[in-house]
mmCIF file of C-alpha atoms in Angstrom:
data_model
loop_
_atom_site.group_PDB
_atom_site.id
_atom_site.type_symbol
_atom_site.label_atom_id
_atom_site.label_comp_id
_atom_site.label_asym_id
_atom_site.label_seq_id
_atom_site.Cartn_x
_atom_site.Cartn_y
_atom_site.Cartn_z
ATOM 1 C CA UNK A 104 -120.454 -159.253 -31.521
ATOM 2 C CA UNK A 105 -120.804 -155.150 -31.079
ATOM 3 C CA UNK A 106 -118.806 -153.372 -33.151
ATOM 4 C CA UNK A 107 -116.796 -150.802 -31.217
ATOM 5 C CA UNK A 108 -114.811 -147.738 -32.595
ATOM 6 C CA UNK A 109 -113.882 -143.982 -31.348
ATOM 7 C CA UNK A 110 -114.100 -140.765 -33.145
ATOM 8 C CA UNK A 111 -111.240 -138.100 -34.156
ATOM 9 C CA UNK A 112 -113.274 -135.008 -33.631
ATOM 10 C CA UNK A 113 -112.771 -132.310 -36.159
ATOM 11 C CA UNK A 114 -111.720 -130.081 -33.280
ATOM 12 C CA UNK A 115 -108.457 -131.429 -33.766
ATOM 13 C CA UNK A 116 -106.211 -129.917 -36.177
ATOM 14 C CA UNK A 117 -105.229 -132.291 -38.931
ATOM 15 C CA UNK A 118 -101.866 -133.118 -38.551
ATOM 16 C CA UNK A 119 -102.783 -134.869 -35.402
ATOM 17 C CA UNK A 120 -104.646 -137.235 -37.654
ATOM 18 C CA UNK A 121 -101.717 -139.503 -38.801
ATOM 19 C CA UNK A 122 -100.380 -140.207 -35.085
ATOM 20 C CA UNK A 123 -103.795 -140.924 -33.628
ATOM 21 C CA UNK A 124 -104.648 -143.148 -36.573
ATOM 22 C CA UNK A 125 -101.856 -145.040 -36.649
ATOM 23 C CA UNK A 126 -102.132 -145.367 -32.784
ATOM 24 C CA UNK A 127 -105.558 -146.970 -33.190
ATOM 25 C CA UNK A 128 -104.310 -149.457 -35.890
ATOM 26 C CA UNK A 129 -101.469 -150.217 -33.597
ATOM 27 C CA UNK A 130 -103.843 -150.585 -30.370
ATOM 28 C CA UNK A 131 -106.096 -152.797 -32.375
ATOM 29 C CA UNK A 132 -109.018 -150.613 -32.515
ATOM 30 C CA UNK A 133 -111.972 -151.516 -35.278
ATOM 31 C CA UNK A 134 -112.906 -148.528 -36.532
ATOM 32 C CA UNK A 135 -112.003 -144.716 -36.576
ATOM 33 C CA UNK A 136 -114.596 -142.220 -37.433
ATOM 34 C CA UNK A 137 -114.134 -138.246 -38.600
ATOM 35 C CA UNK A 138 -116.922 -135.493 -39.211
ATOM 36 C CA UNK A 139 -117.074 -133.459 -41.904
ATOM 37 C CA UNK A 140 -118.450 -130.397 -39.622
ATOM 38 C CA UNK A 141 -118.099 -126.720 -41.257
ATOM 39 C CA UNK A 142 -115.586 -125.498 -41.410
ATOM 40 C CA UNK A 143 -113.106 -127.866 -40.103
ATOM 41 C CA UNK A 144 -111.618 -131.262 -41.454
ATOM 42 C CA UNK A 145 -112.717 -132.730 -45.018
ATOM 43 C CA UNK A 146 -114.159 -135.997 -44.610
ATOM 44 C CA UNK A 147 -112.682 -137.392 -48.179
ATOM 45 C CA UNK A 148 -109.262 -136.247 -47.393
ATOM 46 C CA UNK A 149 -109.111 -137.024 -43.916
ATOM 47 C CA UNK A 150 -110.294 -140.381 -44.005
ATOM 48 C CA UNK A 151 -108.263 -141.308 -47.583
ATOM 49 C CA UNK A 152 -105.189 -140.376 -45.232
ATOM 50 C CA UNK A 153 -106.361 -142.109 -42.574
ATOM 51 C CA UNK A 154 -106.986 -145.503 -44.623
ATOM 52 C CA UNK A 155 -103.208 -145.003 -46.221
ATOM 53 C CA UNK A 156 -101.342 -144.816 -43.026
ATOM 54 C CA UNK A 157 -102.920 -148.044 -41.445
ATOM 55 C CA UNK A 158 -103.204 -151.664 -42.256
ATOM 56 C CA UNK A 159 -106.452 -153.158 -40.519
ATOM 57 C CA UNK A 160 -108.598 -150.069 -39.291
ATOM 58 C CA UNK A 161 -111.449 -149.142 -40.957
ATOM 59 C CA UNK A 162 -112.151 -145.435 -41.270
ATOM 60 C CA UNK A 163 -115.814 -144.135 -41.473
ATOM 61 C CA UNK A 164 -117.065 -140.573 -42.315
ATOM 62 C CA UNK A 165 -120.394 -139.424 -40.412
ATOM 63 C CA UNK A 166 -121.425 -137.607 -42.321
ATOM 64 C CA UNK A 167 -120.667 -135.681 -45.513
ATOM 65 C CA UNK A 168 -123.501 -132.945 -46.408
ATOM 66 C CA UNK A 169 -125.387 -134.048 -49.532
ATOM 67 C CA UNK A 170 -125.528 -130.078 -50.705
ATOM 68 C CA UNK A 171 -121.775 -129.970 -50.469
ATOM 69 C CA UNK A 172 -121.165 -132.501 -53.698
ATOM 70 C CA UNK A 173 -122.526 -133.386 -56.800
ATOM 71 C CA UNK A 174 -123.807 -136.660 -56.656
ATOM 72 C CA UNK A 175 -121.600 -138.061 -59.433
ATOM 73 C CA UNK A 176 -118.651 -136.628 -57.481
ATOM 74 C CA UNK A 177 -119.460 -138.306 -54.161
ATOM 75 C CA UNK A 178 -120.013 -141.555 -56.362
ATOM 76 C CA UNK A 179 -116.993 -141.073 -57.649
ATOM 77 C CA UNK A 180 -114.820 -140.554 -54.286
ATOM 78 C CA UNK A 181 -116.562 -143.444 -52.682
ATOM 79 C CA UNK A 182 -115.904 -145.905 -55.423
ATOM 80 C CA UNK A 183 -112.057 -144.651 -55.487
ATOM 81 C CA UNK A 184 -111.774 -145.167 -51.768
ATOM 82 C CA UNK A 185 -113.537 -148.872 -51.836
ATOM 83 C CA UNK A 186 -111.218 -149.411 -54.941
ATOM 84 C CA UNK A 187 -108.280 -148.617 -53.039
ATOM 85 C CA UNK A 188 -109.138 -149.722 -49.341
ATOM 86 C CA UNK A 189 -111.836 -152.382 -49.797
ATOM 87 C CA UNK A 190 -114.447 -152.447 -46.580
ATOM 88 C CA UNK A 191 -112.026 -150.280 -44.428
ATOM 89 C CA UNK A 192 -113.704 -147.538 -46.166
ATOM 90 C CA UNK A 193 -117.001 -146.634 -44.413
ATOM 91 C CA UNK A 194 -119.145 -143.845 -45.905
ATOM 92 C CA UNK A 195 -122.145 -141.726 -44.529
ATOM 93 C CA UNK A 196 -124.190 -138.762 -45.598
ATOM 94 C CA UNK A 197 -127.002 -136.860 -44.774
ATOM 95 C CA UNK A 198 -128.602 -133.370 -44.904
ATOM 96 C CA UNK A 199 -125.703 -131.500 -43.055
ATOM 97 C CA UNK A 200 -126.530 -128.733 -40.797
ATOM 98 C CA UNK A 201 -128.860 -126.088 -42.319
ATOM 99 C CA UNK A 202 -127.623 -123.162 -41.016
ATOM 100 C CA UNK A 203 -124.171 -124.214 -42.225
ATOM 101 C CA UNK A 204 -125.819 -125.220 -45.640
ATOM 102 C CA UNK A 205 -127.181 -121.805 -45.897
ATOM 103 C CA UNK A 206 -123.811 -119.864 -45.477
ATOM 104 C CA UNK A 207 -122.030 -121.593 -48.145
ATOM 105 C CA UNK A 208 -125.186 -121.164 -50.568
ATOM 106 C CA UNK A 209 -126.275 -124.793 -50.773
ATOM 107 C CA UNK A 210 -129.344 -124.963 -48.870
ATOM 108 C CA UNK A 211 -132.237 -126.913 -50.263
ATOM 109 C CA UNK A 212 -135.492 -126.004 -50.089
ATOM 110 C CA UNK A 213 -136.746 -129.269 -49.686
ATOM 111 C CA UNK A 214 -133.754 -131.637 -47.904
ATOM 112 C CA UNK A 215 -135.706 -134.737 -48.271
ATOM 113 C CA UNK A 216 -136.022 -134.182 -51.898
ATOM 114 C CA UNK A 217 -132.610 -134.019 -52.315
ATOM 115 C CA UNK A 218 -131.336 -136.789 -50.175
ATOM 116 C CA UNK A 219 -133.912 -139.057 -51.843
ATOM 117 C CA UNK A 220 -132.690 -138.187 -55.002
ATOM 118 C CA UNK A 221 -128.998 -138.113 -54.201
ATOM 119 C CA UNK A 222 -128.694 -141.360 -52.349
ATOM 120 C CA UNK A 223 -130.952 -143.206 -55.304
ATOM 121 C CA UNK A 224 -128.471 -141.677 -57.888
ATOM 122 C CA UNK A 225 -125.213 -142.747 -55.788
ATOM 123 C CA UNK A 226 -126.594 -146.158 -55.287
ATOM 124 C CA UNK A 227 -127.357 -146.733 -58.696
ATOM 125 C CA UNK A 228 -123.947 -145.432 -59.936
ATOM 126 C CA UNK A 229 -121.986 -147.482 -57.504
ATOM 127 C CA UNK A 230 -123.613 -150.401 -58.622
ATOM 128 C CA UNK A 231 -122.058 -149.757 -62.514
ATOM 129 C CA UNK A 232 -125.371 -148.408 -63.539
ATOM 130 C CA UNK A 233 -125.571 -145.977 -66.596
ATOM 131 C CA UNK A 234 -127.927 -143.125 -64.744
ATOM 132 C CA UNK A 235 -129.996 -140.637 -66.360
ATOM 133 C CA UNK A 236 -132.393 -138.359 -64.199
ATOM 134 C CA UNK A 237 -133.752 -135.139 -64.244
ATOM 135 C CA UNK A 238 -134.745 -134.685 -60.535
ATOM 136 C CA UNK A 239 -135.283 -131.300 -58.808
ATOM 137 C CA UNK A 240 -132.060 -131.521 -57.718
ATOM 138 C CA UNK A 241 -130.039 -134.159 -59.003
ATOM 139 C CA UNK A 242 -129.278 -134.436 -62.766
ATOM 140 C CA UNK A 243 -127.286 -136.860 -64.863
ATOM 141 C CA UNK A 244 -127.219 -137.082 -68.135
ATOM 142 C CA UNK A 245 -126.046 -141.048 -68.984
ATOM 143 C CA UNK A 246 -123.179 -141.128 -66.485
ATOM 144 C CA UNK A 247 -121.631 -143.954 -65.350
ATOM 145 C CA UNK A 248 -118.414 -144.818 -63.390
ATOM 146 C CA UNK A 249 -115.318 -146.510 -65.102
ATOM 147 C CA UNK A 250 -113.876 -147.645 -61.711
ATOM 148 C CA UNK A 251 -117.334 -149.027 -60.078
ATOM 149 C CA UNK A 252 -116.327 -150.898 -56.743
ATOM 150 C CA UNK A 253 -117.622 -154.720 -57.062
ATOM 151 C CA UNK A 254 -119.134 -155.366 -54.784
ATOM 152 C CA UNK A 255 -121.002 -152.071 -54.445
ATOM 153 C CA UNK A 256 -120.751 -150.773 -50.907
ATOM 154 C CA UNK A 257 -123.490 -149.971 -48.638
ATOM 155 C CA UNK A 258 -124.012 -146.332 -47.729
ATOM 156 C CA UNK A 259 -125.373 -144.812 -44.085
ATOM 157 C CA UNK A 260 -127.382 -142.084 -43.995
ATOM 158 C CA UNK A 261 -126.907 -139.810 -40.991
ATOM 159 C CA UNK A 262 -130.325 -139.431 -39.630
ATOM 160 C CA UNK A 263 -132.424 -138.001 -36.392
ATOM 161 C CA UNK A 264 -136.147 -136.995 -37.250
ATOM 162 C CA UNK A 265 -138.642 -139.722 -38.251
ATOM 163 C CA UNK A 266 -139.180 -138.848 -42.167
ATOM 164 C CA UNK A 267 -135.128 -139.053 -42.400
ATOM 165 C CA UNK A 268 -134.807 -142.193 -40.390
ATOM 166 C CA UNK A 269 -137.995 -143.645 -42.560
ATOM 167 C CA UNK A 270 -135.756 -142.662 -45.636
ATOM 168 C CA UNK A 271 -132.810 -144.135 -44.348
ATOM 169 C CA UNK A 272 -134.340 -147.438 -43.634
ATOM 170 C CA UNK A 273 -135.842 -147.340 -47.500
ATOM 171 C CA UNK A 274 -132.756 -146.513 -49.193
ATOM 172 C CA UNK A 275 -129.343 -146.868 -47.257
ATOM 173 C CA UNK A 276 -127.780 -150.072 -45.854
ATOM 174 C CA UNK A 277 -127.320 -148.527 -42.653
ATOM 175 C CA UNK A 278 -128.605 -145.247 -40.124
ATOM 176 C CA UNK A 279 -126.092 -143.100 -38.256
ATOM 177 C CA UNK A 280 -127.417 -141.820 -34.846
ATOM 178 C CA UNK A 281 -125.937 -138.792 -33.148
ATOM 179 C CA UNK A 282 -124.228 -139.024 -30.014
ATOM 180 C CA UNK A 283 -126.655 -138.169 -27.065
ATOM 181 C CA UNK A 284 -129.371 -140.854 -28.373
ATOM 182 C CA UNK A 285 -130.306 -142.443 -25.591
ATOM 183 C CA UNK A 286 -131.241 -146.184 -25.260
ATOM 184 C CA UNK A 287 -134.931 -145.562 -25.737
ATOM 185 C CA UNK A 288 -133.993 -143.102 -28.518
ATOM 186 C CA UNK A 289 -132.424 -146.118 -30.124
ATOM 187 C CA UNK A 290 -135.258 -148.104 -30.009
ATOM 188 C CA UNK A 291 -137.578 -145.721 -31.373
ATOM 189 C CA UNK A 292 -135.598 -144.958 -34.250
ATOM 190 C CA UNK A 293 -135.530 -148.633 -35.147
ATOM 191 C CA UNK A 294 -139.145 -148.436 -35.103
ATOM 192 C CA UNK A 295 -139.225 -145.297 -37.613
ATOM 193 C CA UNK A 296 -136.506 -147.012 -39.596
ATOM 194 C CA UNK A 297 -138.367 -150.488 -40.076
ATOM 195 C CA UNK A 298 -135.876 -151.907 -42.051
ATOM 196 C CA UNK A 299 -134.374 -155.157 -42.241
ATOM 197 C CA UNK A 300 -131.940 -156.694 -39.426
ATOM 198 C CA UNK A 301 -129.660 -156.405 -41.738
ATOM 199 C CA UNK A 302 -129.666 -152.539 -41.888
ATOM 200 C CA UNK A 303 -126.880 -151.385 -39.898
ATOM 201 C CA UNK A 304 -127.716 -149.233 -36.879
ATOM 202 C CA UNK A 305 -124.597 -146.814 -35.856
ATOM 203 C CA UNK A 306 -124.743 -145.046 -33.195
ATOM 204 C CA UNK A 307 -122.412 -142.119 -31.700
ATOM 205 C CA UNK A 308 -121.943 -142.434 -27.650
ATOM 206 C CA UNK A 309 -120.407 -139.601 -25.648
ATOM 207 C CA UNK A 310 -117.566 -141.141 -23.034
ATOM 208 C CA UNK A 311 -115.270 -140.034 -21.184
ATOM 209 C CA UNK A 312 -112.660 -141.261 -18.721
ATOM 210 C CA UNK A 313 -110.020 -140.049 -16.320
ATOM 211 C CA UNK A 314 -110.323 -137.705 -13.096
ATOM 212 C CA UNK A 315 -112.323 -135.295 -14.646
ATOM 213 C CA UNK A 316 -114.692 -137.444 -16.494
ATOM 214 C CA UNK A 317 -117.943 -136.400 -15.098
ATOM 215 C CA UNK A 318 -117.298 -133.019 -15.143
ATOM 216 C CA UNK A 319 -116.446 -132.889 -18.909
ATOM 217 C CA UNK A 320 -119.520 -135.152 -19.731
ATOM 218 C CA UNK A 321 -121.698 -132.839 -17.700
ATOM 219 C CA UNK A 322 -120.645 -129.957 -19.530
ATOM 220 C CA UNK A 323 -121.060 -131.278 -22.708
ATOM 221 C CA UNK A 324 -124.331 -132.510 -22.227
ATOM 222 C CA UNK A 325 -125.360 -128.892 -21.306
ATOM 223 C CA UNK A 326 -123.666 -127.534 -23.883
ATOM 224 C CA UNK A 327 -125.160 -129.951 -26.382
ATOM 225 C CA UNK A 328 -128.612 -130.310 -24.970
ATOM 226 C CA UNK A 329 -129.020 -133.687 -25.012
ATOM 227 C CA UNK A 330 -131.138 -135.715 -22.620
ATOM 228 C CA UNK A 331 -128.475 -138.448 -22.727
ATOM 229 C CA UNK A 332 -125.077 -137.828 -21.894
ATOM 230 C CA UNK A 333 -123.432 -140.981 -22.414
ATOM 231 C CA UNK A 334 -121.030 -142.399 -19.788
ATOM 232 C CA UNK A 335 -118.046 -141.160 -17.837
ATOM 233 C CA UNK A 336 -115.885 -143.535 -15.635
ATOM 234 C CA UNK A 337 -113.773 -146.532 -15.839
ATOM 235 C CA UNK A 338 -113.801 -148.982 -18.542
ATOM 236 C CA UNK A 339 -116.792 -151.295 -16.821
ATOM 237 C CA UNK A 340 -118.805 -148.174 -16.660
ATOM 238 C CA UNK A 341 -118.142 -147.125 -20.489
ATOM 239 C CA UNK A 342 -118.891 -150.959 -21.586
ATOM 240 C CA UNK A 343 -122.064 -151.256 -19.737
ATOM 241 C CA UNK A 344 -123.437 -147.982 -21.448
ATOM 242 C CA UNK A 345 -122.209 -149.616 -24.675
ATOM 243 C CA UNK A 346 -124.116 -153.053 -23.947
ATOM 244 C CA UNK A 347 -127.391 -150.915 -22.997
ATOM 245 C CA UNK A 348 -127.138 -149.190 -26.806
ATOM 246 C CA UNK A 349 -126.291 -153.057 -28.403
ATOM 247 C CA UNK A 350 -129.592 -154.325 -26.681
ATOM 248 C CA UNK A 351 -131.810 -151.722 -27.698
ATOM 249 C CA UNK A 352 -130.449 -152.529 -31.555
ATOM 250 C CA UNK A 353 -127.272 -151.032 -32.139
ATOM 251 C CA UNK A 354 -125.070 -153.215 -34.140
ATOM 252 C CA UNK A 355 -121.985 -150.300 -34.190
ATOM 253 C CA UNK A 356 -121.218 -147.834 -31.119
ATOM 254 C CA UNK A 357 -118.400 -145.318 -31.532
ATOM 255 C CA UNK A 358 -117.298 -143.647 -28.672
ATOM 256 C CA UNK A 359 -117.348 -139.838 -28.615
ATOM 257 C CA UNK A 360 -114.665 -138.249 -26.750
ATOM 258 C CA UNK A 361 -115.195 -134.715 -25.124
ATOM 259 C CA UNK A 362 -113.963 -131.686 -26.694
ATOM 260 C CA UNK A 363 -111.816 -131.052 -23.976
ATOM 261 C CA UNK A 364 -110.538 -134.128 -23.365
ATOM 262 C CA UNK A 365 -107.035 -133.843 -22.114
ATOM 263 C CA UNK A 366 -105.354 -136.953 -23.970
ATOM 264 C CA UNK A 367 -106.788 -137.861 -26.959
ATOM 265 C CA UNK A 368 -104.390 -140.699 -27.851
ATOM 266 C CA UNK A 369 -105.152 -141.853 -23.985
ATOM 267 C CA UNK A 370 -108.724 -142.203 -25.323
ATOM 268 C CA UNK A 371 -108.086 -144.549 -27.793
ATOM 269 C CA UNK A 372 -106.052 -146.767 -25.784
ATOM 270 C CA UNK A 373 -108.746 -146.891 -23.240
ATOM 271 C CA UNK A 374 -111.333 -147.677 -25.721
ATOM 272 C CA UNK A 375 -109.130 -150.306 -27.678
ATOM 273 C CA UNK A 376 -107.400 -152.178 -24.980
ATOM 274 C CA UNK A 377 -109.822 -151.763 -21.751
ATOM 275 C CA UNK A 378 -113.684 -151.183 -23.182
ATOM 276 C CA UNK A 379 -113.120 -153.382 -25.934
ATOM 277 C CA UNK A 380 -112.586 -156.625 -23.983
ATOM 278 C CA UNK A 381 -115.822 -155.960 -22.117
ATOM 279 C CA UNK A 382 -118.013 -155.759 -24.862
ATOM 280 C CA UNK A 383 -119.285 -158.601 -26.282
#
């Protein structure tokens, strides 16, 4: 069965998260995802709060930019969340938007080298290993977590280009594809990933419902410059688009509302109560 969820956009103020997360939990939504876009909501703080406010809901962060955090700190944060909330905490990280990384003085000369070193170190730490490494970017001296999670969680990498997709297939437990990735784009990504069948593919899909759905989706497509707009319409229309992504190889589809969605709470209910029953 395809996993289904929705996104709490960082354009929403942080104080709205509690009510939306609780609503998602009560409505039976499987997953709620957060973005750590600069310079909006923090991924770790928001996800931890959402997990604490809910009982069953899984909460994903997609993604946290690796230049922002030391690898040991990232491993500590992931381990803490997993020990407190188990597999309800889903973690994704990646390069981050390079212009934003430049704004904070954290832009790496070789993002691929950084991501490789970082992912390798974080995975080793989460497995309870003592890590010593002197890479170009990641430098650790006999570092080990006192509270490593058991079992070690899979970490997802957000990827778009072929090289990052290949790296994700090599090192990560799954890959996150951005909103606007078409079914053909999902198939192409799967080819680049070249990973085993248990490598989870998470795809964000733009979606809108209601009287202005088509207009809002069209504006978003023009603004974002994506080839595939996602889906606008009733639950049957949206579910059909989800199924197309699933057939292309997506294990998890997370519906992304438009920034100007007039009813974020209604969108959560729509996904959980109307779309979910139609998706196999």
